[in-house]
Tab-separated table of C-alpha atoms in Angstrom:
chain	number	residue	atom	x	y	z
A	443	UNK	CA	240.831	226.508	-81.851
A	444	UNK	CA	239.695	227.036	-85.424
A	445	UNK	CA	236.373	226.001	-86.791
A	446	UNK	CA	233.764	227.207	-89.181
A	447	UNK	CA	230.298	227.651	-87.890
A	448	UNK	CA	226.869	228.226	-89.262
A	449	UNK	CA	225.064	231.483	-88.755
A	450	UNK	CA	222.087	231.188	-86.517
A	451	UNK	CA	219.065	233.266	-85.756
A	452	UNK	CA	220.014	235.477	-82.869
A	453	UNK	CA	223.665	234.915	-83.651
A	454	UNK	CA	224.837	237.126	-86.479
A	455	UNK	CA	228.628	236.824	-86.688
A	456	UNK	CA	230.788	239.911	-86.565
A	457	UNK	CA	232.412	239.378	-89.978
A	458	UNK	CA	229.038	239.426	-91.743
A	459	UNK	CA	227.470	242.195	-89.728
A	460	UNK	CA	228.512	245.164	-91.843
A	461	UNK	CA	230.217	248.329	-90.688
A	462	UNK	CA	229.878	249.688	-87.205
A	463	UNK	CA	227.890	252.888	-87.269
A	464	UNK	CA	230.040	254.503	-84.607
A	465	UNK	CA	233.019	253.685	-82.470
A	466	UNK	CA	232.364	251.834	-79.253
A	467	UNK	CA	232.230	254.219	-76.335
A	468	UNK	CA	234.606	254.058	-73.430
A	469	UNK	CA	233.061	252.162	-70.587
A	470	UNK	CA	232.238	254.309	-67.604
A	471	UNK	CA	231.516	251.386	-65.244
A	472	UNK	CA	228.285	252.893	-64.025
A	473	UNK	CA	226.185	249.729	-63.989
A	474	UNK	CA	223.999	249.543	-60.914
A	475	UNK	CA	224.936	246.643	-58.646
A	476	UNK	CA	223.677	243.166	-59.500
A	477	UNK	CA	221.163	241.512	-57.156
A	478	UNK	CA	220.132	237.880	-56.836
A	479	UNK	CA	216.388	237.407	-56.532
A	480	UNK	CA	214.700	234.708	-54.451
A	481	UNK	CA	210.951	234.187	-54.675
A	482	UNK	CA	208.547	232.341	-52.416
A	483	UNK	CA	205.905	231.122	-54.836
A	484	UNK	CA	203.372	230.097	-52.201
A	485	UNK	CA	202.967	230.495	-48.473
A	486	UNK	CA	204.670	227.523	-46.829
A	487	UNK	CA	207.309	226.968	-49.516
A	488	UNK	CA	210.982	227.952	-49.516
A	489	UNK	CA	212.267	230.998	-51.324
A	490	UNK	CA	213.849	229.820	-54.551
A	491	UNK	CA	216.436	231.511	-56.733
A	492	UNK	CA	214.626	233.091	-59.680
A	493	UNK	CA	217.397	235.049	-61.383
A	494	UNK	CA	219.168	238.350	-61.068
A	495	UNK	CA	218.772	241.994	-61.999
A	496	UNK	CA	220.406	245.378	-61.614
A	497	UNK	CA	219.155	247.992	-59.152
A	498	UNK	CA	220.571	250.987	-57.350
A	499	UNK	CA	219.436	249.806	-53.915
A	500	UNK	CA	217.499	247.065	-52.150
A	501	UNK	CA	214.142	248.809	-52.387
A	502	UNK	CA	214.510	249.222	-56.119
A	503	UNK	CA	215.694	245.628	-56.434
A	504	UNK	CA	212.470	244.426	-54.793
A	505	UNK	CA	210.307	246.634	-56.989
A	506	UNK	CA	212.142	245.559	-60.140
A	507	UNK	CA	211.943	241.922	-59.066
A	508	UNK	CA	208.183	242.279	-58.787
A	509	UNK	CA	208.000	243.554	-62.373
A	510	UNK	CA	210.551	241.160	-63.830
A	511	UNK	CA	209.810	237.911	-61.981
A	512	UNK	CA	206.206	238.040	-60.709
A	513	UNK	CA	204.106	239.394	-63.586
A	514	UNK	CA	201.854	236.341	-63.376
A	515	UNK	CA	201.450	235.943	-59.633
A	516	UNK	CA	204.548	233.764	-59.305
A	517	UNK	CA	205.338	235.054	-55.852
A	518	UNK	CA	204.053	236.035	-52.428
A	519	UNK	CA	207.412	237.110	-51.009
A	520	UNK	CA	210.686	238.373	-52.441
A	521	UNK	CA	214.235	238.270	-51.061
A	522	UNK	CA	217.003	240.258	-52.698
A	523	UNK	CA	220.724	239.883	-51.980
A	524	UNK	CA	223.475	241.823	-53.640
A	525	UNK	CA	225.343	239.299	-55.778
A	526	UNK	CA	228.752	240.229	-54.405
A	527	UNK	CA	227.713	238.880	-51.007
A	528	UNK	CA	227.059	235.401	-52.355
A	529	UNK	CA	229.897	232.971	-51.678
A	530	UNK	CA	229.923	229.845	-53.782
A	531	UNK	CA	231.705	226.522	-53.657
A	532	UNK	CA	234.270	225.936	-56.347
A	533	UNK	CA	233.114	223.467	-59.011
A	534	UNK	CA	236.684	222.224	-59.413
A	535	UNK	CA	236.656	221.075	-55.802
A	536	UNK	CA	233.309	219.337	-56.105
A	537	UNK	CA	234.946	215.894	-56.109
A	538	UNK	CA	236.670	216.240	-52.756
A	539	UNK	CA	233.967	218.433	-51.240
A	540	UNK	CA	231.208	215.865	-51.609
A	541	UNK	CA	233.417	212.782	-51.340
A	542	UNK	CA	232.566	212.081	-47.654
A	543	UNK	CA	228.943	211.305	-48.608
A	544	UNK	CA	229.882	208.813	-51.317
A	545	UNK	CA	230.387	205.738	-49.142
A	546	UNK	CA	227.582	206.187	-46.665
A	547	UNK	CA	224.721	204.275	-48.220
A	548	UNK	CA	223.538	203.407	-44.709
A	549	UNK	CA	222.181	206.960	-44.496
A	550	UNK	CA	219.391	205.953	-46.847
A	551	UNK	CA	216.310	204.047	-45.616
A	552	UNK	CA	216.562	201.621	-48.544
A	553	UNK	CA	219.849	200.284	-47.097
A	554	UNK	CA	217.884	198.270	-44.524
A	555	UNK	CA	216.137	195.035	-45.459
A	556	UNK	CA	213.086	194.476	-43.323
A	557	UNK	CA	210.474	191.711	-43.502
A	558	UNK	CA	207.368	192.580	-45.531
A	559	UNK	CA	205.225	192.344	-42.395
A	560	UNK	CA	206.731	195.621	-41.231
A	561	UNK	CA	204.509	197.938	-43.181
A	562	UNK	CA	205.146	201.597	-43.723
A	563	UNK	CA	208.397	202.151	-41.869
B	1401	UNK	CA	247.221	206.468	-75.265
B	1402	UNK	CA	246.686	210.193	-75.716
B	1403	UNK	CA	245.947	211.991	-72.470
B	1404	UNK	CA	242.521	213.458	-71.851
B	1405	UNK	CA	242.450	217.253	-72.106
B	1406	UNK	CA	240.144	219.623	-70.237
B	1407	UNK	CA	238.516	220.194	-73.594
B	1408	UNK	CA	237.721	216.466	-73.906
B	1409	UNK	CA	236.251	216.460	-70.412
B	1410	UNK	CA	234.128	219.441	-71.346
B	1411	UNK	CA	232.840	217.665	-74.445
B	1412	UNK	CA	232.123	214.546	-72.402
B	1413	UNK	CA	229.957	216.616	-70.077
B	1414	UNK	CA	228.087	218.065	-73.039
B	1415	UNK	CA	227.640	214.623	-74.586
B	1416	UNK	CA	226.186	213.230	-71.386
B	1417	UNK	CA	223.755	216.171	-71.192
B	1418	UNK	CA	225.335	217.777	-68.129
B	1419	UNK	CA	224.650	221.515	-68.172
B	1420	UNK	CA	227.548	223.954	-68.091
B	1421	UNK	CA	227.340	226.499	-65.268
B	1422	UNK	CA	229.013	229.934	-65.023
B	1423	UNK	CA	231.964	228.912	-62.869
B	1424	UNK	CA	232.706	225.683	-64.760
B	1425	UNK	CA	235.654	225.500	-67.093
B	1426	UNK	CA	234.693	226.122	-70.727
B	1427	UNK	CA	236.577	226.717	-73.977
B	1428	UNK	CA	236.977	230.397	-74.775
B	1429	UNK	CA	235.110	229.948	-78.058
B	1430	UNK	CA	232.167	228.396	-76.211
B	1431	UNK	CA	232.046	231.406	-73.915
B	1432	UNK	CA	232.301	233.849	-76.816
B	1433	UNK	CA	229.640	232.151	-78.901
B	1434	UNK	CA	227.262	232.103	-75.962
B	1435	UNK	CA	227.921	235.744	-75.062
B	1436	UNK	CA	227.261	236.791	-78.640
B	1437	UNK	CA	224.174	234.667	-79.084
B	1438	UNK	CA	222.585	235.428	-75.706
B	1439	UNK	CA	223.270	239.165	-75.871
B	1440	UNK	CA	221.933	239.393	-79.409
B	1441	UNK	CA	218.895	237.472	-78.309
B	1442	UNK	CA	218.460	239.987	-75.461
B	1443	UNK	CA	218.820	242.930	-77.845
B	1444	UNK	CA	216.155	241.360	-80.073
B	1445	UNK	CA	213.700	241.326	-77.191
B	1446	UNK	CA	214.422	244.944	-76.350
B	1447	UNK	CA	214.369	246.297	-79.906
B	1448	UNK	CA	211.361	244.072	-80.563
B	1449	UNK	CA	209.313	246.287	-78.274
B	1450	UNK	CA	209.612	249.213	-80.675
B	1451	UNK	CA	207.504	248.081	-83.669
B	1452	UNK	CA	204.687	247.190	-81.265
B	1453	UNK	CA	205.079	250.197	-79.000
B	1454	UNK	CA	204.049	252.198	-82.036
B	1455	UNK	CA	200.535	250.713	-81.781
B	1456	UNK	CA	199.853	250.842	-78.048
B	1457	UNK	CA	198.228	254.251	-78.292
B	1458	UNK	CA	196.455	253.269	-81.514
B	1459	UNK	CA	194.970	249.942	-80.419
B	1460	UNK	CA	191.327	249.584	-81.540
B	1461	UNK	CA	189.958	248.838	-78.054
B	1462	UNK	CA	190.898	249.035	-74.402
B	1463	UNK	CA	191.127	245.237	-74.302
B	1464	UNK	CA	193.585	245.120	-77.198
B	1465	UNK	CA	195.566	247.939	-75.653
B	1466	UNK	CA	195.896	246.106	-72.337
B	1467	UNK	CA	196.958	242.920	-74.151
B	1468	UNK	CA	199.554	244.747	-76.223
B	1469	UNK	CA	200.924	246.524	-73.163
B	1470	UNK	CA	201.275	243.208	-71.331
B	1471	UNK	CA	203.046	241.670	-74.309
B	1472	UNK	CA	205.497	244.532	-74.640
B	1473	UNK	CA	206.163	244.399	-70.896
B	1474	UNK	CA	206.900	240.673	-71.210
B	1475	UNK	CA	209.431	241.459	-73.919
B	1476	UNK	CA	211.230	243.895	-71.634
B	1477	UNK	CA	211.297	241.138	-69.011
B	1478	UNK	CA	212.625	238.600	-71.506
B	1479	UNK	CA	215.384	240.985	-72.485
B	1480	UNK	CA	216.347	241.327	-68.827
B	1481	UNK	CA	216.428	237.548	-68.205
B	1482	UNK	CA	218.730	237.190	-71.183
B	1483	UNK	CA	221.037	240.087	-70.327
B	1484	UNK	CA	221.545	238.516	-66.903
B	1485	UNK	CA	222.320	235.141	-68.474
B	1486	UNK	CA	224.940	236.788	-70.700
B	1487	UNK	CA	226.407	238.643	-67.724
B	1488	UNK	CA	227.187	235.321	-66.019
B	1489	UNK	CA	229.765	234.833	-68.781
B	1490	UNK	CA	231.662	237.938	-67.796
B	1491	UNK	CA	230.315	240.677	-70.048
B	1492	UNK	CA	228.911	243.744	-68.313
B	1493	UNK	CA	225.490	245.162	-69.089
B	1494	UNK	CA	227.066	248.429	-70.081
B	1495	UNK	CA	229.327	246.721	-72.626
B	1496	UNK	CA	226.353	244.960	-74.169
B	1497	UNK	CA	224.320	248.152	-74.438
B	1498	UNK	CA	227.319	249.928	-75.944
B	1499	UNK	CA	227.771	247.193	-78.532
B	1500	UNK	CA	224.118	247.446	-79.499
B	1501	UNK	CA	224.318	251.205	-79.880
B	1502	UNK	CA	227.578	251.130	-81.821
B	1503	UNK	CA	226.172	248.593	-84.272
B	1504	UNK	CA	228.692	245.928	-83.269
B	1505	UNK	CA	226.048	243.661	-81.755
B	1506	UNK	CA	223.068	242.716	-83.870
B	1507	UNK	CA	219.448	241.944	-83.136
B	1508	UNK	CA	216.920	239.984	-85.135
B	1509	UNK	CA	216.443	241.720	-88.487
B	1510	UNK	CA	212.701	241.174	-88.369
B	1511	UNK	CA	212.390	244.258	-86.179
B	1512	UNK	CA	213.768	246.453	-88.927
B	1513	UNK	CA	210.498	246.168	-90.821
B	1514	UNK	CA	207.774	248.784	-90.256
B	1515	UNK	CA	204.377	248.122	-88.660
B	1516	UNK	CA	202.008	249.832	-91.070
B	1517	UNK	CA	198.549	248.727	-89.932
B	1518	UNK	CA	196.836	247.291	-86.874
B	1519	UNK	CA	196.797	243.880	-88.556
B	1520	UNK	CA	200.590	243.887	-88.257
B	1521	UNK	CA	200.185	243.379	-84.499
B	1522	UNK	CA	198.319	240.154	-85.226
B	1523	UNK	CA	200.765	239.050	-87.906
B	1524	UNK	CA	203.738	239.698	-85.617
B	1525	UNK	CA	202.173	237.669	-82.833
B	1526	UNK	CA	201.283	234.779	-85.084
B	1527	UNK	CA	204.283	234.665	-87.432
B	1528	UNK	CA	207.171	236.458	-85.736
B	1529	UNK	CA	206.497	235.124	-82.247
B	1530	UNK	CA	205.598	231.767	-83.755
B	1531	UNK	CA	209.001	231.588	-85.441
B	1532	UNK	CA	210.743	232.770	-82.294
B	1533	UNK	CA	208.977	230.141	-80.174
B	1534	UNK	CA	210.272	227.290	-82.337
B	1535	UNK	CA	213.789	228.559	-81.780
B	1536	UNK	CA	213.200	229.177	-78.094
B	1537	UNK	CA	211.642	225.801	-77.344
B	1538	UNK	CA	214.778	224.208	-78.738
B	1539	UNK	CA	216.951	226.555	-76.662
B	1540	UNK	CA	215.277	225.380	-73.434
B	1541	UNK	CA	217.630	222.407	-73.788
B	1542	UNK	CA	220.730	224.399	-74.689
B	1543	UNK	CA	223.893	223.311	-72.884
B	1544	UNK	CA	224.602	226.531	-70.977
B	1545	UNK	CA	222.549	226.426	-67.764
B	1546	UNK	CA	221.641	230.097	-67.267
B	1547	UNK	CA	220.604	230.433	-70.925
B	1548	UNK	CA	218.455	227.300	-70.733
B	1549	UNK	CA	216.764	228.482	-67.537
B	1550	UNK	CA	216.028	231.903	-69.029
B	1551	UNK	CA	214.508	230.204	-72.064
B	1552	UNK	CA	212.245	227.992	-69.955
B	1553	UNK	CA	210.896	231.087	-68.246
B	1554	UNK	CA	210.452	232.865	-71.573
B	1555	UNK	CA	208.698	229.953	-73.269
B	1556	UNK	CA	206.143	229.772	-70.458
B	1557	UNK	CA	205.183	233.370	-71.157
B	1558	UNK	CA	205.571	233.458	-74.905
B	1559	UNK	CA	202.681	231.241	-75.908
B	1560	UNK	CA	200.179	233.966	-75.019
B	1561	UNK	CA	201.981	236.239	-77.481
B	1562	UNK	CA	201.359	233.927	-80.373
B	1563	UNK	CA	197.803	233.080	-79.416
B	1564	UNK	CA	196.714	236.684	-79.004
B	1565	UNK	CA	198.172	237.444	-82.440
B	1566	UNK	CA	196.344	234.616	-84.128
B	1567	UNK	CA	193.101	235.487	-82.371
B	1568	UNK	CA	193.438	239.085	-83.446
B	1569	UNK	CA	193.923	238.019	-87.091
B	1570	UNK	CA	191.013	235.604	-86.792
B	1571	UNK	CA	188.702	238.454	-85.837
B	1572	UNK	CA	189.903	240.555	-88.765
B	1573	UNK	CA	189.538	237.574	-91.116
B	1574	UNK	CA	185.847	237.361	-90.193
B	1575	UNK	CA	185.277	241.094	-90.453
B	1576	UNK	CA	184.425	243.589	-93.173
B	1577	UNK	CA	186.047	243.351	-96.649
B	1578	UNK	CA	188.440	246.117	-95.585
B	1579	UNK	CA	189.461	244.204	-92.460
B	1580	UNK	CA	189.983	241.038	-94.459
B	1581	UNK	CA	192.144	242.893	-96.947
B	1582	UNK	CA	194.170	244.408	-94.107
B	1583	UNK	CA	194.686	240.950	-92.614
B	1584	UNK	CA	195.894	239.476	-95.912
B	1585	UNK	CA	198.164	242.447	-96.554
B	1586	UNK	CA	199.868	242.064	-93.162
B	1587	UNK	CA	200.429	238.351	-93.766
B	1588	UNK	CA	201.872	239.129	-97.204
B	1589	UNK	CA	204.394	241.561	-95.759
B	1590	UNK	CA	205.454	239.497	-92.716
B	1591	UNK	CA	205.659	236.021	-94.243
B	1592	UNK	CA	209.034	236.221	-95.985
B	1593	UNK	CA	210.845	238.199	-93.268
B	1594	UNK	CA	209.549	235.602	-90.775
B	1595	UNK	CA	211.118	232.800	-92.818
B	1596	UNK	CA	214.371	234.756	-92.812
B	1597	UNK	CA	214.347	234.795	-89.003
B	1598	UNK	CA	215.719	231.257	-88.965
B	1599	UNK	CA	218.935	232.468	-90.572
B	1600	UNK	CA	220.841	231.356	-93.673
B	1601	UNK	CA	220.446	227.953	-95.273
B	1602	UNK	CA	222.363	225.048	-93.774
B	1603	UNK	CA	224.169	224.567	-97.091
B	1604	UNK	CA	225.972	227.891	-96.537
B	1605	UNK	CA	228.442	225.946	-94.468
B	1606	UNK	CA	229.689	222.475	-95.314
B	1607	UNK	CA	232.059	222.132	-92.388
B	1608	UNK	CA	231.544	220.600	-89.017
B	1609	UNK	CA	229.242	222.614	-86.918
B	1610	UNK	CA	230.586	223.593	-83.532
B	1611	UNK	CA	227.355	225.043	-82.104
B	1612	UNK	CA	225.580	221.743	-82.668
B	1613	UNK	CA	228.500	219.768	-81.242
B	1614	UNK	CA	228.427	221.930	-78.122
B	1615	UNK	CA	224.633	221.616	-78.027
B	1616	UNK	CA	224.172	225.355	-77.934
B	1617	UNK	CA	221.824	224.673	-80.843
B	1618	UNK	CA	220.066	221.368	-81.332
B	1619	UNK	CA	218.306	221.859	-84.633
B	1620	UNK	CA	219.558	223.425	-87.844
B	1621	UNK	CA	218.135	226.578	-89.387
B	1622	UNK	CA	216.518	224.617	-92.204
B	1623	UNK	CA	214.937	222.085	-89.855
B	1624	UNK	CA	213.335	224.831	-87.773
B	1625	UNK	CA	212.230	226.747	-90.870
B	1626	UNK	CA	210.587	223.642	-92.309
B	1627	UNK	CA	208.748	223.024	-89.016
B	1628	UNK	CA	207.497	226.575	-89.172
B	1629	UNK	CA	206.263	226.348	-92.766
B	1630	UNK	CA	204.457	223.064	-92.105
B	1631	UNK	CA	202.771	224.599	-89.074
B	1632	UNK	CA	201.676	227.817	-90.776
B	1633	UNK	CA	200.264	226.129	-93.877
B	1634	UNK	CA	197.777	224.351	-91.653
B	1635	UNK	CA	196.996	227.334	-89.443
B	1636	UNK	CA	196.309	229.763	-92.273
B	1637	UNK	CA	193.468	227.553	-93.449
B	1638	UNK	CA	191.619	228.503	-90.271
B	1639	UNK	CA	192.094	232.156	-91.137
B	1640	UNK	CA	190.871	231.593	-94.677
B	1641	UNK	CA	193.804	233.654	-95.937
B	1642	UNK	CA	196.694	232.815	-98.282
B	1643	UNK	CA	200.442	232.597	-97.717
B	1644	UNK	CA	202.164	234.711	-100.394
B	1645	UNK	CA	204.170	231.877	-101.966
B	1646	UNK	CA	202.959	230.237	-105.198
B	1647	UNK	CA	205.560	227.472	-104.787
B	1648	UNK	CA	204.051	226.146	-101.555
B	1649	UNK	CA	203.199	222.522	-102.221
B	1650	UNK	CA	202.817	219.324	-100.238
B	1651	UNK	CA	205.675	216.944	-100.974
B	1652	UNK	CA	204.585	213.341	-100.568
B	1653	UNK	CA	208.159	212.082	-100.557
B	1654	UNK	CA	209.568	214.287	-97.793
B	1655	UNK	CA	206.348	214.551	-95.814
B	1656	UNK	CA	206.771	218.317	-95.716
B	1657	UNK	CA	205.652	221.376	-97.641
B	1658	UNK	CA	208.037	222.656	-100.316
B	1659	UNK	CA	208.337	226.426	-100.431
B	1660	UNK	CA	209.832	229.109	-102.630
B	1661	UNK	CA	213.304	230.620	-102.506
B	1662	UNK	CA	214.012	233.282	-99.899
B	1663	UNK	CA	215.518	236.574	-101.082
B	1664	UNK	CA	218.923	236.256	-99.376
B	1665	UNK	CA	220.109	239.565	-100.761
B	1666	UNK	CA	217.383	241.251	-98.823
B	1667	UNK	CA	218.325	239.227	-95.730
B	1668	UNK	CA	221.999	240.267	-95.680
B	1669	UNK	CA	221.106	243.809	-96.660
B	1670	UNK	CA	218.879	244.229	-93.621
B	1671	UNK	CA	221.475	242.547	-91.376
B	1672	UNK	CA	224.067	245.011	-92.604
B	1673	UNK	CA	221.911	247.956	-91.633
B	1674	UNK	CA	220.037	248.834	-94.819
B	1675	UNK	CA	216.565	247.621	-93.882
B	1676	UNK	CA	213.590	249.974	-93.858
B	1677	UNK	CA	213.849	250.814	-90.134
B	1678	UNK	CA	217.396	249.978	-88.951
B	1679	UNK	CA	218.325	253.573	-88.286
B	1680	UNK	CA	215.013	254.453	-86.691
B	1681	UNK	CA	215.216	251.498	-84.282
B	1682	UNK	CA	218.767	252.195	-83.144
B	1683	UNK	CA	218.059	255.906	-82.812
B	1684	UNK	CA	215.058	255.119	-80.607
B	1685	UNK	CA	217.187	252.875	-78.368
B	1686	UNK	CA	219.948	255.454	-78.077
B	1687	UNK	CA	217.470	258.217	-77.337
B	1688	UNK	CA	215.841	256.162	-74.586
B	1689	UNK	CA	219.253	255.348	-73.110
B	1690	UNK	CA	220.495	258.930	-73.216
B	1691	UNK	CA	217.309	260.438	-71.861
B	1692	UNK	CA	217.354	257.932	-69.018
B	1693	UNK	CA	220.842	258.899	-67.956
B	1694	UNK	CA	219.731	261.385	-65.312
B	1695	UNK	CA	217.447	258.763	-63.777
B	1696	UNK	CA	220.285	256.251	-63.516
B	1697	UNK	CA	222.553	258.873	-61.997
B	1698	UNK	CA	219.936	260.142	-59.566
B	1699	UNK	CA	219.116	256.624	-58.351
B	1700	UNK	CA	222.804	255.834	-57.861
B	1701	UNK	CA	223.364	259.097	-55.967
B	1702	UNK	CA	220.328	258.442	-53.775
B	1703	UNK	CA	221.518	254.911	-52.957
B	1704	UNK	CA	224.966	256.216	-52.123
B	1705	UNK	CA	223.587	258.910	-49.857
B	1706	UNK	CA	221.454	256.385	-48.013
B	1707	UNK	CA	224.412	254.025	-47.402
B	1708	UNK	CA	226.403	257.024	-46.149
B	1709	UNK	CA	223.656	257.848	-43.652
B	1710	UNK	CA	223.497	254.240	-42.445
B	1711	UNK	CA	227.230	254.217	-41.856
B	1712	UNK	CA	227.126	257.537	-39.993
B	1713	UNK	CA	224.314	256.345	-37.732
């Protein structure tokens, strides 16, 4: 697809960026593994996905997560999981995956009409 | 009737404000634009630590030193949020770092200007972070989910950056004649580069604008720049200082302040690598990366050894 775009702050296009100062290096594939970070913000609440980061091992992932995601007391507990162990549903199958719930309105309390005299049920 | 393509479906999602997530189908150009923009945004956060790092050991008080340290640490964090967002699009961290070091990937040109006095820390907070915030607030609603979420997190933290800068200038502006002069001088030097941060004028391109159509961006460069000028004209009154632009004038008709012409030659020159500090900044990044190599290797070796032990046990 061809189009012409505007140049935005934070988005300097390659053709206007001048010469490269040196050739790109060969990649050595030495990135530390990626970890997904889950933070419990307050005692009594669920851990919630906060983001991800790289670390050599679980201990380092927890320490890095503290520095990256809880600089302002956002957490009281941290879970870390290596990203490659996360299995995800396929967005392309979302239609059929969630289809069984579509026609079951009777699972919701609002499906039932009750007389006004029945308060708070 | 023409059949609906995946591309049409994608656009329909965008139009109905449904966020795009990493595993969703997206046009290759959408992916590429996002990778470039997010990674360059990340590089800007990381390189942006350098002009301020220069003043951590020279801060005038322990309080200011602690504030500056916290701000610089935030910037490292913001860089990391953004790198991770870019990685969800399939580019490795190593590739991004390589592109920064080779000069292929850019970062905001503002960080290629030197920080000559302490007042520059205030001016950067007020003007540079102020300009960045306008851009970032808009990006909280960008169409790519991980980018939008990173921006929400960043915006929450960024407002302290701007406020501490303004407060620091306010104190100088009420100080001795020397402090006042230093304050004005910093504003003079940072004003025009800050206006350049919003990028070239909208009129540079007359064609349809894909980034707006895809809702990666929601406001044009000129719109954001005008917001910024209108904001600063009011705020500088509180400082009792002057913005270095004789053409600044209220325009009754537009309801905005008119301002003078930006030196676009200077803008493209700095982008292309000829700004006052381009070389120094990149050299500092490369040095940090190279000198950290043994740490990265040692940590990887240690982790490997530990897994080996667990398996043996």
